[in-house]
PDB file of C-alpha atoms in Angstrom:
ATOM      1  CA  MET A  28      15.433  25.441  -2.476  1.00 47.00           C
ATOM      2  CA  ARG A  29      16.043  22.050  -0.867  1.00 52.00           C
ATOM      3  CA  ILE A  30      18.408  19.861  -2.906  1.00 54.00           C
ATOM      4  CA  ALA A  31      18.050  16.086  -2.677  1.00 56.00           C
ATOM      5  CA  PRO A  32      21.116  14.175  -1.421  1.00 64.00           C
ATOM      6  CA  PRO A  33      23.306  12.446  -4.034  1.00 89.00           C
ATOM      7  CA  LEU A  34      21.911   9.052  -3.023  1.00 91.00           C
ATOM      8  CA  GLN A  35      18.467   8.627  -1.532  1.00 93.00           C
ATOM      9  CA  ILE A  36      17.191   5.299  -0.191  1.00 94.00           C
ATOM     10  CA  GLY A  37      13.591   4.685   0.776  1.00 94.00           C
ATOM     11  CA  PRO A  38      10.019   4.789  -0.527  1.00 96.00           C
ATOM     12  CA  LEU A  39       9.283   6.929  -3.571  1.00 97.00           C
ATOM     13  CA  ASP A  40       6.625   9.611  -3.511  1.00 96.00           C
ATOM     14  CA  PRO A  41       4.573  10.128  -6.710  1.00 97.00           C
ATOM     15  CA  ASP A  42       6.932  12.826  -8.030  1.00 97.00           C
ATOM     16  CA  ALA A  43       9.957  10.574  -7.494  1.00 97.00           C
ATOM     17  CA  GLN A  44       8.163   7.703  -9.233  1.00 98.00           C
ATOM     18  CA  ASP A  45       7.453   9.915 -12.242  1.00 98.00           C
ATOM     19  CA  ALA A  46      11.098  11.017 -12.312  1.00 98.00           C
ATOM     20  CA  VAL A  47      12.239   7.380 -12.462  1.00 98.00           C
ATOM     21  CA  ARG A  48       9.789   6.671 -15.282  1.00 98.00           C
ATOM     22  CA  ARG A  49      11.160   9.647 -17.237  1.00 98.00           C
ATOM     23  CA  LEU A  50      14.706   8.455 -16.578  1.00 98.00           C
ATOM     24  CA  ALA A  51      13.824   4.993 -17.884  1.00 98.00           C
ATOM     25  CA  ALA A  52      12.081   6.415 -20.978  1.00 97.00           C
ATOM     26  CA  GLU A  53      14.967   8.745 -21.867  1.00 97.00           C
ATOM     27  CA  THR A  54      17.476   5.935 -21.400  1.00 97.00           C
ATOM     28  CA  ALA A  55      15.399   3.599 -23.575  1.00 96.00           C
ATOM     29  CA  ASP A  56      15.300   6.219 -26.342  1.00 96.00           C
ATOM     30  CA  HIS A  57      19.091   6.495 -26.209  1.00 96.00           C
ATOM     31  CA  ASP A  58      19.981   2.793 -25.873  1.00 95.00           C
ATOM     32  CA  GLY A  59      17.206   1.285 -27.955  1.00 93.00           C
ATOM     33  CA  VAL A  60      16.210  -1.050 -25.115  1.00 94.00           C
ATOM     34  CA  ALA A  61      14.209  -0.476 -21.931  1.00 95.00           C
ATOM     35  CA  PRO A  62      16.548  -0.433 -18.899  1.00 96.00           C
ATOM     36  CA  LEU A  63      13.867  -1.535 -16.424  1.00 97.00           C
ATOM     37  CA  SER A  64      11.474  -4.419 -16.897  1.00 94.00           C
ATOM     38  CA  GLU A  65       7.781  -4.417 -16.099  1.00 92.00           C
ATOM     39  CA  GLN A  66       8.027  -5.702 -12.522  1.00 92.00           C
ATOM     40  CA  PRO A  67      10.228  -2.936 -11.061  1.00 96.00           C
ATOM     41  CA  LEU A  68       8.113  -0.294 -12.813  1.00 96.00           C
ATOM     42  CA  LEU A  69       4.986  -1.759 -11.224  1.00 94.00           C
ATOM     43  CA  HIS A  70       6.777  -1.747  -7.857  1.00 96.00           C
ATOM     44  CA  LEU A  71       7.796   1.921  -7.929  1.00 97.00           C
ATOM     45  CA  GLY A  72       5.001   2.739  -5.512  1.00 96.00           C
ATOM     46  CA  THR A  73       5.594  -0.281  -3.258  1.00 95.00           C
ATOM     47  CA  ASP A  74       6.934   0.236   0.258  1.00 96.00           C
ATOM     48  CA  ALA A  75       7.905  -3.134   1.726  1.00 93.00           C
ATOM     49  CA  ASP A  76      10.640  -4.685   3.863  1.00 92.00           C
ATOM     50  CA  TRP A  77      11.780  -6.905   0.988  1.00 92.00           C
ATOM     51  CA  LEU A  78      12.128  -4.045  -1.536  1.00 94.00           C
ATOM     52  CA  THR A  79      14.676  -1.228  -1.691  1.00 95.00           C
ATOM     53  CA  HIS A  80      14.509   1.888  -3.874  1.00 97.00           C
ATOM     54  CA  VAL A  81      17.736   3.826  -4.499  1.00 97.00           C
ATOM     55  CA  VAL A  82      17.724   7.132  -6.391  1.00 97.00           C
ATOM     56  CA  ALA A  83      20.868   8.983  -7.504  1.00 96.00           C
ATOM     57  CA  HIS A  84      20.674  12.763  -7.974  1.00 95.00           C
ATOM     58  CA  ASP A  85      22.886  15.310  -9.674  1.00 93.00           C
ATOM     59  CA  LYS A  86      23.986  18.499  -7.898  1.00 90.00           C
ATOM     60  CA  HIS A  87      20.734  20.192  -8.876  1.00 90.00           C
ATOM     61  CA  GLY A  88      18.552  17.438  -7.442  1.00 91.00           C
ATOM     62  CA  GLY A  89      17.677  15.879 -10.800  1.00 95.00           C
ATOM     63  CA  THR A  90      17.211  12.104 -10.999  1.00 97.00           C
ATOM     64  CA  ILE A  91      20.153  10.592 -12.896  1.00 97.00           C
ATOM     65  CA  GLY A  92      20.137   6.996 -11.660  1.00 97.00           C
ATOM     66  CA  TYR A  93      17.944   4.413 -10.011  1.00 98.00           C
ATOM     67  CA  ALA A  94      18.265   0.910  -8.591  1.00 97.00           C
ATOM     68  CA  GLN A  95      15.645  -1.429  -7.208  1.00 97.00           C
ATOM     69  CA  VAL A  96      16.546  -4.468  -5.103  1.00 96.00           C
ATOM     70  CA  ASP A  97      13.926  -7.191  -4.655  1.00 94.00           C
ATOM     71  CA  ARG A  98      14.735  -9.629  -1.835  1.00 92.00           C
ATOM     72  CA  GLY A  99      11.388 -11.433  -1.928  1.00 86.00           C
ATOM     73  CA  GLY A 100      12.637 -14.535  -3.749  1.00 83.00           C
ATOM     74  CA  ASP A 101      15.421 -17.057  -3.306  1.00 84.00           C
ATOM     75  CA  VAL A 102      17.907 -14.527  -4.680  1.00 88.00           C
ATOM     76  CA  ALA A 103      18.072 -10.745  -4.435  1.00 92.00           C
ATOM     77  CA  GLY A 104      17.249  -9.398  -7.895  1.00 94.00           C
ATOM     78  CA  ALA A 105      18.400  -5.897  -8.859  1.00 96.00           C
ATOM     79  CA  GLU A 106      17.794  -3.623 -11.818  1.00 97.00           C
ATOM     80  CA  LEU A 107      19.865  -0.469 -12.371  1.00 96.00           C
ATOM     81  CA  VAL A 108      19.676   2.460 -14.756  1.00 97.00           C
ATOM     82  CA  VAL A 109      21.952   5.485 -15.204  1.00 96.00           C
ATOM     83  CA  HIS A 110      21.085   8.357 -17.511  1.00 96.00           C
ATOM     84  CA  PRO A 111      23.304   8.310 -20.642  1.00 95.00           C
ATOM     85  CA  ASP A 112      24.552  11.840 -19.924  1.00 94.00           C
ATOM     86  CA  HIS A 113      25.808  10.808 -16.486  1.00 94.00           C
ATOM     87  CA  ARG A 114      27.620   7.564 -17.175  1.00 91.00           C
ATOM     88  CA  ARG A 115      31.277   6.912 -16.351  1.00 88.00           C
ATOM     89  CA  ARG A 116      30.997   9.166 -13.306  1.00 88.00           C
ATOM     90  CA  HIS A 117      30.773   6.357 -10.711  1.00 91.00           C
ATOM     91  CA  THR A 118      26.968   6.597 -10.410  1.00 94.00           C
ATOM     92  CA  GLY A 119      26.498   3.015 -11.593  1.00 94.00           C
ATOM     93  CA  SER A 120      29.193   1.783  -9.199  1.00 94.00           C
ATOM     94  CA  MET A 121      27.524   3.602  -6.315  1.00 94.00           C
ATOM     95  CA  LEU A 122      24.151   2.031  -7.142  1.00 96.00           C
ATOM     96  CA  LEU A 123      25.690  -1.421  -7.483  1.00 95.00           C
ATOM     97  CA  ARG A 124      27.495  -1.156  -4.137  1.00 94.00           C
ATOM     98  CA  THR A 125      24.203  -0.227  -2.505  1.00 94.00           C
ATOM     99  CA  ALA A 126      22.509  -3.219  -4.137  1.00 94.00           C
ATOM    100  CA  GLU A 127      25.320  -5.482  -2.899  1.00 94.00           C
ATOM    101  CA  ARG A 128      24.847  -4.160   0.606  1.00 92.00           C
ATOM    102  CA  ASP A 129      21.076  -4.576   0.511  1.00 88.00           C
ATOM    103  CA  ALA A 130      21.321  -8.130  -0.806  1.00 84.00           C
ATOM    104  CA  ARG A 131      22.801  -9.007   2.573  1.00 79.00           C
ATOM    105  CA  LEU A 132      19.719  -7.716   4.415  1.00 70.00           C
ATOM    106  CA  PRO A 133      16.906 -10.087   5.494  1.00 60.00           C
ATOM    107  CA  ALA A 134      13.738 -10.098   3.400  1.00 56.00           C
ATOM    108  CA  VAL A 135      11.787  -8.949   6.468  1.00 50.00           C
ATOM    109  CA  SER A 136      13.302  -6.391   8.829  1.00 46.00           C
ATOM    110  CA  GLY A 137      14.212  -7.949  12.159  1.00 45.00           C
ATOM    111  CA  ALA A 138      13.371 -11.495  11.066  1.00 47.00           C
ATOM    112  CA  PRO A 139      15.457 -13.850  13.236  1.00 46.00           C
ATOM    113  CA  GLY A 140      17.918 -16.271  11.685  1.00 45.00           C
ATOM    114  CA  GLN A 141      17.759 -14.788   8.179  1.00 47.00           C
ATOM    115  CA  ARG A 142      20.876 -14.252   6.149  1.00 55.00           C
ATOM    116  CA  GLY A 143      21.398 -12.278   3.005  1.00 72.00           C
ATOM    117  CA  LYS A 144      20.713 -13.712  -0.423  1.00 86.00           C
ATOM    118  CA  PRO A 145      22.828 -14.096  -3.556  1.00 90.00           C
ATOM    119  CA  LEU A 146      22.660 -10.988  -5.741  1.00 94.00           C
ATOM    120  CA  ARG A 147      21.624 -11.120  -9.400  1.00 95.00           C
ATOM    121  CA  VAL A 148      21.653  -7.958 -11.553  1.00 96.00           C
ATOM    122  CA  TRP A 149      19.738  -7.675 -14.826  1.00 95.00           C
ATOM    123  CA  ALA A 150      21.229  -6.148 -17.977  1.00 96.00           C
ATOM    124  CA  HIS A 151      18.494  -5.717 -20.553  1.00 95.00           C
ATOM    125  CA  GLY A 152      19.665  -6.103 -24.130  1.00 92.00           C
ATOM    126  CA  ASP A 153      23.101  -7.247 -22.906  1.00 90.00           C
ATOM    127  CA  LEU A 154      24.629  -4.113 -24.411  1.00 92.00           C
ATOM    128  CA  PRO A 155      28.441  -3.802 -24.678  1.00 93.00           C
ATOM    129  CA  PRO A 156      28.673  -1.075 -21.989  1.00 91.00           C
ATOM    130  CA  ALA A 157      26.784  -3.308 -19.558  1.00 93.00           C
ATOM    131  CA  ARG A 158      29.069  -6.248 -20.318  1.00 93.00           C
ATOM    132  CA  ALA A 159      32.133  -4.058 -19.722  1.00 94.00           C
ATOM    133  CA  PHE A 160      30.649  -2.693 -16.484  1.00 94.00           C
ATOM    134  CA  ALA A 161      29.959  -6.223 -15.216  1.00 95.00           C
ATOM    135  CA  ALA A 162      33.369  -7.583 -16.202  1.00 94.00           C
ATOM    136  CA  ALA A 163      35.197  -4.698 -14.526  1.00 94.00           C
ATOM    137  CA  ARG A 164      33.413  -5.493 -11.264  1.00 93.00           C
ATOM    138  CA  GLY A 165      33.905  -9.252 -11.356  1.00 94.00           C
ATOM    139  CA  TYR A 166      30.411 -10.272 -12.439  1.00 96.00           C
ATOM    140  CA  ASP A 167      29.644 -13.254 -14.683  1.00 95.00           C
ATOM    141  CA  VAL A 168      26.488 -14.219 -16.593  1.00 95.00           C
ATOM    142  CA  ALA A 169      24.266 -16.373 -14.360  1.00 94.00           C
ATOM    143  CA  ARG A 170      21.065 -16.462 -16.412  1.00 93.00           C
ATOM    144  CA  GLU A 171      20.015 -15.702 -19.968  1.00 94.00           C
ATOM    145  CA  LEU A 172      16.546 -14.538 -21.029  1.00 94.00           C
ATOM    146  CA  LEU A 173      15.946 -14.704 -24.775  1.00 96.00           C
ATOM    147  CA  PHE A 174      13.666 -12.325 -26.674  1.00 95.00           C
ATOM    148  CA  LEU A 175      12.095 -14.270 -29.540  1.00 97.00           C
ATOM    149  CA  ALA A 176      10.068 -12.944 -32.474  1.00 97.00           C
ATOM    150  CA  ARG A 177       8.287 -14.084 -35.610  1.00 97.00           C
ATOM    151  CA  PRO A 178       6.224 -12.232 -38.229  1.00 96.00           C
ATOM    152  CA  LEU A 179       2.485 -12.807 -38.146  1.00 95.00           C
ATOM    153  CA  ALA A 180       2.013 -12.662 -41.905  1.00 86.00           C
ATOM    154  CA  GLY A 181       0.824 -16.105 -42.851  1.00 70.00           C
ATOM    155  CA  ALA A 182      -0.413 -16.978 -39.359  1.00 66.00           C
ATOM    156  CA  ALA A 183      -3.177 -19.588 -39.190  1.00 60.00           C
ATOM    157  CA  PRO A 184      -6.642 -18.281 -40.138  1.00 61.00           C
ATOM    158  CA  SER A 185      -8.894 -17.299 -37.264  1.00 62.00           C
ATOM    159  CA  GLY A 186     -10.739 -20.216 -35.687  1.00 63.00           C
ATOM    160  CA  THR A 187      -8.309 -22.956 -36.684  1.00 63.00           C
ATOM    161  CA  ALA A 188      -6.366 -23.222 -33.399  1.00 73.00           C
ATOM    162  CA  GLN A 189      -7.856 -25.979 -31.261  1.00 83.00           C
ATOM    163  CA  ALA A 190      -7.300 -27.469 -27.821  1.00 86.00           C
ATOM    164  CA  PRO A 191      -6.099 -31.089 -27.725  1.00 89.00           C
ATOM    165  CA  ASP A 192      -8.736 -33.803 -27.255  1.00 91.00           C
ATOM    166  CA  GLY A 193     -10.009 -33.848 -23.712  1.00 94.00           C
ATOM    167  CA  PHE A 194      -9.561 -30.124 -23.088  1.00 96.00           C
ATOM    168  CA  THR A 195     -11.415 -26.893 -23.781  1.00 95.00           C
ATOM    169  CA  VAL A 196     -10.217 -23.296 -24.063  1.00 95.00           C
ATOM    170  CA  ARG A 197     -12.235 -20.404 -22.655  1.00 95.00           C
ATOM    171  CA  GLY A 198     -11.693 -16.778 -21.817  1.00 95.00           C
ATOM    172  CA  PHE A 199     -10.390 -15.609 -18.452  1.00 97.00           C
ATOM    173  CA  ARG A 200     -13.018 -13.959 -16.229  1.00 96.00           C
ATOM    174  CA  PRO A 201     -11.463 -11.148 -14.162  1.00 95.00           C
ATOM    175  CA  GLY A 202     -12.597 -11.266 -10.554  1.00 94.00           C
ATOM    176  CA  GLU A 203     -13.943 -14.818 -10.878  1.00 96.00           C
ATOM    177  CA  ASP A 204     -10.841 -16.696 -12.010  1.00 96.00           C
ATOM    178  CA  ASP A 205      -8.216 -14.753 -10.061  1.00 96.00           C
ATOM    179  CA  ASP A 206      -7.577 -17.273  -7.282  1.00 96.00           C
ATOM    180  CA  ALA A 207      -7.668 -20.267  -9.632  1.00 97.00           C
ATOM    181  CA  TRP A 208      -5.149 -18.558 -11.913  1.00 97.00           C
ATOM    182  CA  VAL A 209      -2.799 -17.684  -9.029  1.00 96.00           C
ATOM    183  CA  ALA A 210      -2.808 -21.318  -7.880  1.00 96.00           C
ATOM    184  CA  LEU A 211      -2.264 -22.615 -11.425  1.00 96.00           C
ATOM    185  CA  ASN A 212       0.520 -20.122 -12.103  1.00 94.00           C
ATOM    186  CA  ALA A 213       2.294 -21.117  -8.873  1.00 94.00           C
ATOM    187  CA  ARG A 214       2.204 -24.785  -9.907  1.00 95.00           C
ATOM    188  CA  ALA A 215       3.284 -24.108 -13.479  1.00 93.00           C
ATOM    189  CA  PHE A 216       6.188 -21.875 -12.440  1.00 92.00           C
ATOM    190  CA  ALA A 217       7.136 -23.424  -9.106  1.00 88.00           C
ATOM    191  CA  ASP A 218      10.830 -23.232 -10.002  1.00 84.00           C
ATOM    192  CA  HIS A 219      10.740 -19.820 -11.679  1.00 79.00           C
ATOM    193  CA  PRO A 220      12.369 -17.040  -9.617  1.00 75.00           C
ATOM    194  CA  GLU A 221       9.839 -14.340 -10.562  1.00 78.00           C
ATOM    195  CA  GLN A 222       6.739 -15.706 -12.307  1.00 84.00           C
ATOM    196  CA  GLY A 223       5.878 -18.289  -9.672  1.00 79.00           C
ATOM    197  CA  ARG A 224       5.734 -15.636  -6.935  1.00 82.00           C
ATOM    198  CA  LEU A 225       2.886 -13.628  -8.478  1.00 88.00           C
ATOM    199  CA  THR A 226      -0.085 -12.980  -6.216  1.00 92.00           C
ATOM    200  CA  ALA A 227      -3.667 -11.889  -6.738  1.00 94.00           C
ATOM    201  CA  ASP A 228      -2.512  -8.325  -6.077  1.00 93.00           C
ATOM    202  CA  ASP A 229       0.105  -8.678  -8.837  1.00 93.00           C
ATOM    203  CA  LEU A 230      -2.606  -9.953 -11.179  1.00 95.00           C
ATOM    204  CA  ARG A 231      -4.884  -7.025 -10.355  1.00 94.00           C
ATOM    205  CA  ALA A 232      -2.020  -4.548 -10.817  1.00 92.00           C
ATOM    206  CA  ARG A 233      -1.464  -5.860 -14.342  1.00 94.00           C
ATOM    207  CA  ALA A 234      -5.196  -5.864 -15.032  1.00 95.00           C
ATOM    208  CA  ALA A 235      -5.179  -2.128 -14.231  1.00 94.00           C
ATOM    209  CA  GLU A 236      -2.508  -1.417 -16.872  1.00 94.00           C
ATOM    210  CA  PRO A 237      -3.591   0.229 -20.169  1.00 95.00           C
ATOM    211  CA  TRP A 238      -2.494  -2.822 -22.177  1.00 96.00           C
ATOM    212  CA  PHE A 239      -4.641  -5.354 -20.325  1.00 97.00           C
ATOM    213  CA  ASP A 240      -7.375  -7.000 -22.403  1.00 96.00           C
ATOM    214  CA  ALA A 241      -9.267  -9.961 -20.971  1.00 96.00           C
ATOM    215  CA  ALA A 242     -10.053 -11.032 -24.556  1.00 96.00           C
ATOM    216  CA  GLY A 243      -6.386 -11.998 -24.901  1.00 97.00           C
ATOM    217  CA  PHE A 244      -6.309 -14.118 -21.725  1.00 97.00           C
ATOM    218  CA  PHE A 245      -7.276 -17.795 -22.019  1.00 97.00           C
ATOM    219  CA  LEU A 246      -7.697 -20.733 -19.639  1.00 97.00           C
ATOM    220  CA  VAL A 247      -7.605 -24.438 -20.510  1.00 97.00           C
ATOM    221  CA  GLU A 248      -9.872 -26.803 -18.579  1.00 96.00           C
ATOM    222  CA  PRO A 249     -10.538 -30.558 -18.755  1.00 95.00           C
ATOM    223  CA  ALA A 250     -13.428 -31.178 -21.119  1.00 92.00           C
ATOM    224  CA  GLY A 251     -15.414 -32.774 -18.307  1.00 85.00           C
ATOM    225  CA  GLY A 252     -14.986 -29.731 -16.078  1.00 86.00           C
ATOM    226  CA  GLY A 253     -12.685 -28.924 -13.213  1.00 91.00           C
ATOM    227  CA  ALA A 254      -9.937 -26.483 -12.297  1.00 94.00           C
ATOM    228  CA  PRO A 255      -7.899 -24.920 -15.120  1.00 96.00           C
ATOM    229  CA  VAL A 256      -4.740 -26.823 -16.066  1.00 97.00           C
ATOM    230  CA  ALA A 257      -3.091 -24.312 -18.404  1.00 97.00           C
ATOM    231  CA  TYR A 258      -3.324 -20.697 -19.449  1.00 97.00           C
ATOM    232  CA  LEU A 259      -2.247 -18.231 -22.118  1.00 97.00           C
ATOM    233  CA  TRP A 260      -1.861 -14.492 -21.531  1.00 97.00           C
ATOM    234  CA  THR A 261      -1.151 -12.076 -24.373  1.00 98.00           C
ATOM    235  CA  LYS A 262      -0.165  -8.426 -24.232  1.00 97.00           C
ATOM    236  CA  VAL A 263      -0.412  -5.656 -26.818  1.00 97.00           C
ATOM    237  CA  GLU A 264       0.948  -2.270 -25.802  1.00 95.00           C
ATOM    238  CA  PRO A 265      -1.292   0.607 -26.964  1.00 95.00           C
ATOM    239  CA  GLY A 266      -0.018   3.407 -29.185  1.00 93.00           C
ATOM    240  CA  GLN A 267       2.174   1.327 -31.479  1.00 94.00           C
ATOM    241  CA  PRO A 268       2.461   2.562 -35.078  1.00 93.00           C
ATOM    242  CA  ASP A 269       0.612   0.859 -37.912  1.00 91.00           C
ATOM    243  CA  GLY A 270       2.748  -1.717 -39.655  1.00 92.00           C
ATOM    244  CA  ALA A 271       5.002  -2.243 -36.634  1.00 94.00           C
ATOM    245  CA  ARG A 272       2.705  -3.558 -33.922  1.00 96.00           C
ATOM    246  CA  ASP A 273       4.163  -6.183 -31.613  1.00 97.00           C
ATOM    247  CA  GLY A 274       1.935  -8.579 -29.735  1.00 97.00           C
ATOM    248  CA  GLU A 275       3.531 -10.443 -26.847  1.00 97.00           C
ATOM    249  CA  VAL A 276       2.938 -14.007 -25.790  1.00 97.00           C
ATOM    250  CA  TYR A 277       3.113 -12.674 -22.260  1.00 96.00           C
ATOM    251  CA  ALA A 278       2.927 -15.980 -20.409  1.00 95.00           C
ATOM    252  CA  VAL A 279       2.064 -19.607 -21.109  1.00 95.00           C
ATOM    253  CA  GLY A 280       1.701 -21.851 -18.082  1.00 95.00           C
ATOM    254  CA  VAL A 281       0.910 -25.560 -17.919  1.00 95.00           C
ATOM    255  CA  ASP A 282       0.263 -27.499 -14.716  1.00 96.00           C
ATOM    256  CA  PRO A 283       3.004 -30.163 -14.401  1.00 95.00           C
ATOM    257  CA  ALA A 284       0.257 -32.770 -13.924  1.00 95.00           C
ATOM    258  CA  ALA A 285      -1.153 -31.879 -17.375  1.00 94.00           C
ATOM    259  CA  GLN A 286       2.095 -31.862 -19.317  1.00 92.00           C
ATOM    260  CA  GLY A 287       2.567 -34.240 -22.220  1.00 93.00           C
ATOM    261  CA  HIS A 288      -0.748 -33.395 -23.916  1.00 93.00           C
ATOM    262  CA  GLY A 289       0.577 -30.721 -26.280  1.00 93.00           C
ATOM    263  CA  LEU A 290      -1.084 -27.871 -24.374  1.00 95.00           C
ATOM    264  CA  GLY A 291       1.894 -25.515 -24.730  1.00 93.00           C
ATOM    265  CA  ARG A 292       1.993 -26.065 -28.491  1.00 93.00           C
ATOM    266  CA  ALA A 293      -1.774 -25.602 -28.797  1.00 94.00           C
ATOM    267  CA  LEU A 294      -1.753 -22.398 -26.736  1.00 95.00           C
ATOM    268  CA  THR A 295       1.094 -20.985 -28.834  1.00 95.00           C
ATOM    269  CA  ALA A 296      -1.109 -21.491 -31.894  1.00 94.00           C
ATOM    270  CA  VAL A 297      -4.012 -19.770 -30.100  1.00 95.00           C
ATOM    271  CA  ALA A 298      -1.713 -16.853 -29.276  1.00 96.00           C
ATOM    272  CA  LEU A 299      -0.548 -16.395 -32.865  1.00 96.00           C
ATOM    273  CA  GLU A 300      -4.116 -16.554 -34.139  1.00 94.00           C
ATOM    274  CA  HIS A 301      -5.357 -14.034 -31.567  1.00 95.00           C
ATOM    275  CA  LEU A 302      -2.492 -11.569 -32.085  1.00 96.00           C
ATOM    276  CA  ALA A 303      -2.937 -11.651 -35.847  1.00 95.00           C
ATOM    277  CA  ALA A 304      -6.697 -11.112 -35.432  1.00 93.00           C
ATOM    278  CA  VAL A 305      -6.187  -7.952 -33.327  1.00 94.00           C
ATOM    279  CA  GLY A 306      -3.889  -6.425 -35.954  1.00 94.00           C
ATOM    280  CA  CYS A 307      -0.384  -7.224 -34.721  1.00 96.00           C
ATOM    281  CA  ASP A 308       2.416  -7.552 -37.255  1.00 96.00           C
ATOM    282  CA  ARG A 309       4.859  -9.514 -35.126  1.00 97.00           C
ATOM    283  CA  ALA A 310       4.598 -11.935 -32.224  1.00 97.00           C
ATOM    284  CA  VAL A 311       7.256 -11.675 -29.506  1.00 97.00           C
ATOM    285  CA  LEU A 312       7.983 -13.426 -26.231  1.00 97.00           C
ATOM    286  CA  TYR A 313      10.617 -14.000 -23.556  1.00 94.00           C
ATOM    287  CA  VAL A 314      11.938 -17.422 -22.592  1.00 94.00           C
ATOM    288  CA  ASP A 315      14.772 -18.571 -20.348  1.00 92.00           C
ATOM    289  CA  GLY A 316      17.757 -19.726 -22.342  1.00 93.00           C
ATOM    290  CA  ASP A 317      17.930 -23.043 -20.482  1.00 92.00           C
ATOM    291  CA  ASN A 318      14.224 -23.879 -20.959  1.00 90.00           C
ATOM    292  CA  THR A 319      14.854 -26.388 -23.730  1.00 92.00           C
ATOM    293  CA  ALA A 320      11.286 -27.712 -23.881  1.00 89.00           C
ATOM    294  CA  ALA A 321       9.737 -24.251 -24.342  1.00 90.00           C
ATOM    295  CA  ARG A 322      12.419 -23.233 -26.825  1.00 94.00           C
ATOM    296  CA  ALA A 323      11.686 -26.327 -28.915  1.00 93.00           C
ATOM    297  CA  THR A 324       7.986 -25.407 -28.951  1.00 92.00           C
ATOM    298  CA  TYR A 325       8.733 -21.862 -30.068  1.00 95.00           C
ATOM    299  CA  ASP A 326      11.273 -23.021 -32.654  1.00 95.00           C
ATOM    300  CA  ARG A 327       8.578 -25.185 -34.234  1.00 93.00           C
ATOM    301  CA  ALA A 328       6.222 -22.190 -34.201  1.00 93.00           C
ATOM    302  CA  GLY A 329       8.699 -20.126 -36.250  1.00 94.00           C
ATOM    303  CA  PHE A 330      10.232 -17.915 -33.554  1.00 96.00           C
ATOM    304  CA  THR A 331      13.870 -16.835 -33.751  1.00 96.00           C
ATOM    305  CA  THR A 332      16.101 -14.991 -31.284  1.00 95.00           C
ATOM    306  CA  ALA A 333      15.941 -11.211 -31.717  1.00 94.00           C
ATOM    307  CA  ALA A 334      17.749 -10.093 -28.534  1.00 92.00           C
ATOM    308  CA  ARG A 335      18.665 -11.271 -25.088  1.00 93.00           C
ATOM    309  CA  ASP A 336      18.699 -10.064 -21.509  1.00 95.00           C
ATOM    310  CA  VAL A 337      21.194 -11.449 -19.026  1.00 96.00           C
ATOM    311  CA  GLN A 338      21.398 -11.626 -15.284  1.00 95.00           C
ATOM    312  CA  TYR A 339      24.843 -11.132 -13.789  1.00 97.00           C
ATOM    313  CA  ALA A 340      26.134 -12.538 -10.505  1.00 95.00           C
ATOM    314  CA  PRO A 341      29.389 -11.893  -8.621  1.00 92.00           C
ATOM    315  CA  ALA A 342      32.035 -14.419  -9.609  1.00 87.00           C
ATOM    316  CA  PRO A 343      32.960 -16.684  -6.661  1.00 77.00           C
ATOM    317  CA  ALA A 344      36.326 -14.973  -6.202  1.00 57.00           C
ATOM    318  CA  THR A 345      34.604 -11.571  -5.746  1.00 49.00           C
ATOM    319  CA  MET A 346      32.108 -12.725  -3.117  1.00 47.00           C
ATOM    320  CA  SER A 347      32.786 -11.979   0.512  1.00 46.00           C
TER     321      SER A 347
END
């Protein structure tokens, strides 16, 4: 029987992708928080110059660790997971060293004049072991992503959420609105390291997921017609137990040219109304810790911080 090498770098075949998904699920059951976010899971089958897959195996060839390095943005973003039964055996250090090496690679193989990018490593849930791991390797917190939640009991009755004067809200039409949404999303999140990079292919990949429901996707247009100026996307994972169903305010984007009209506040109200109507018990969302405007909107809507994810970066003294 052929045994996989301890560390394997390169594209993942379907069996390897399934092994990483099982690793992530088992780790989530143990830690109480998912170790990999949605984007790297969607990219498990992607083979591109700007993306690196790293799989760690035990002596029997089983998958015990995984890292993904995305060099497609201004920084190289990495996500790592090590099975709970195989921690403190240098697997995490080996994955991190590989991510550090790959962060120095160009986004496109052979591209002239390209240098490596700063490395940022996500720690979902900011658990104590992750903090200790980062501190021991000279990493500091560079970014904070807050997980906010609020109960939906007492949410506004259906039909009461309204767009501000001069605007209308309508449903997203898959296949017809794709390009308009991509352009709007790029404008709304021009400074966001992940969201603003989404393409039509990324949109279609999410539309193929079991949770996607076009009825929970809304566009805002000027009342007199024209291109959309804001959007709301909600997400409800299937299979959640009765009485504990979370509905996510997946994304709210407003064109900078349309800010100041209360569209973010109005779309938050639409989201709460919709999620309550489809039977969710709690509304949740993610927001960057330094996004003071969005946090103020969500504070007014009754959200509070339930958890946080952090992105670590090498401290200046550790960078070479």
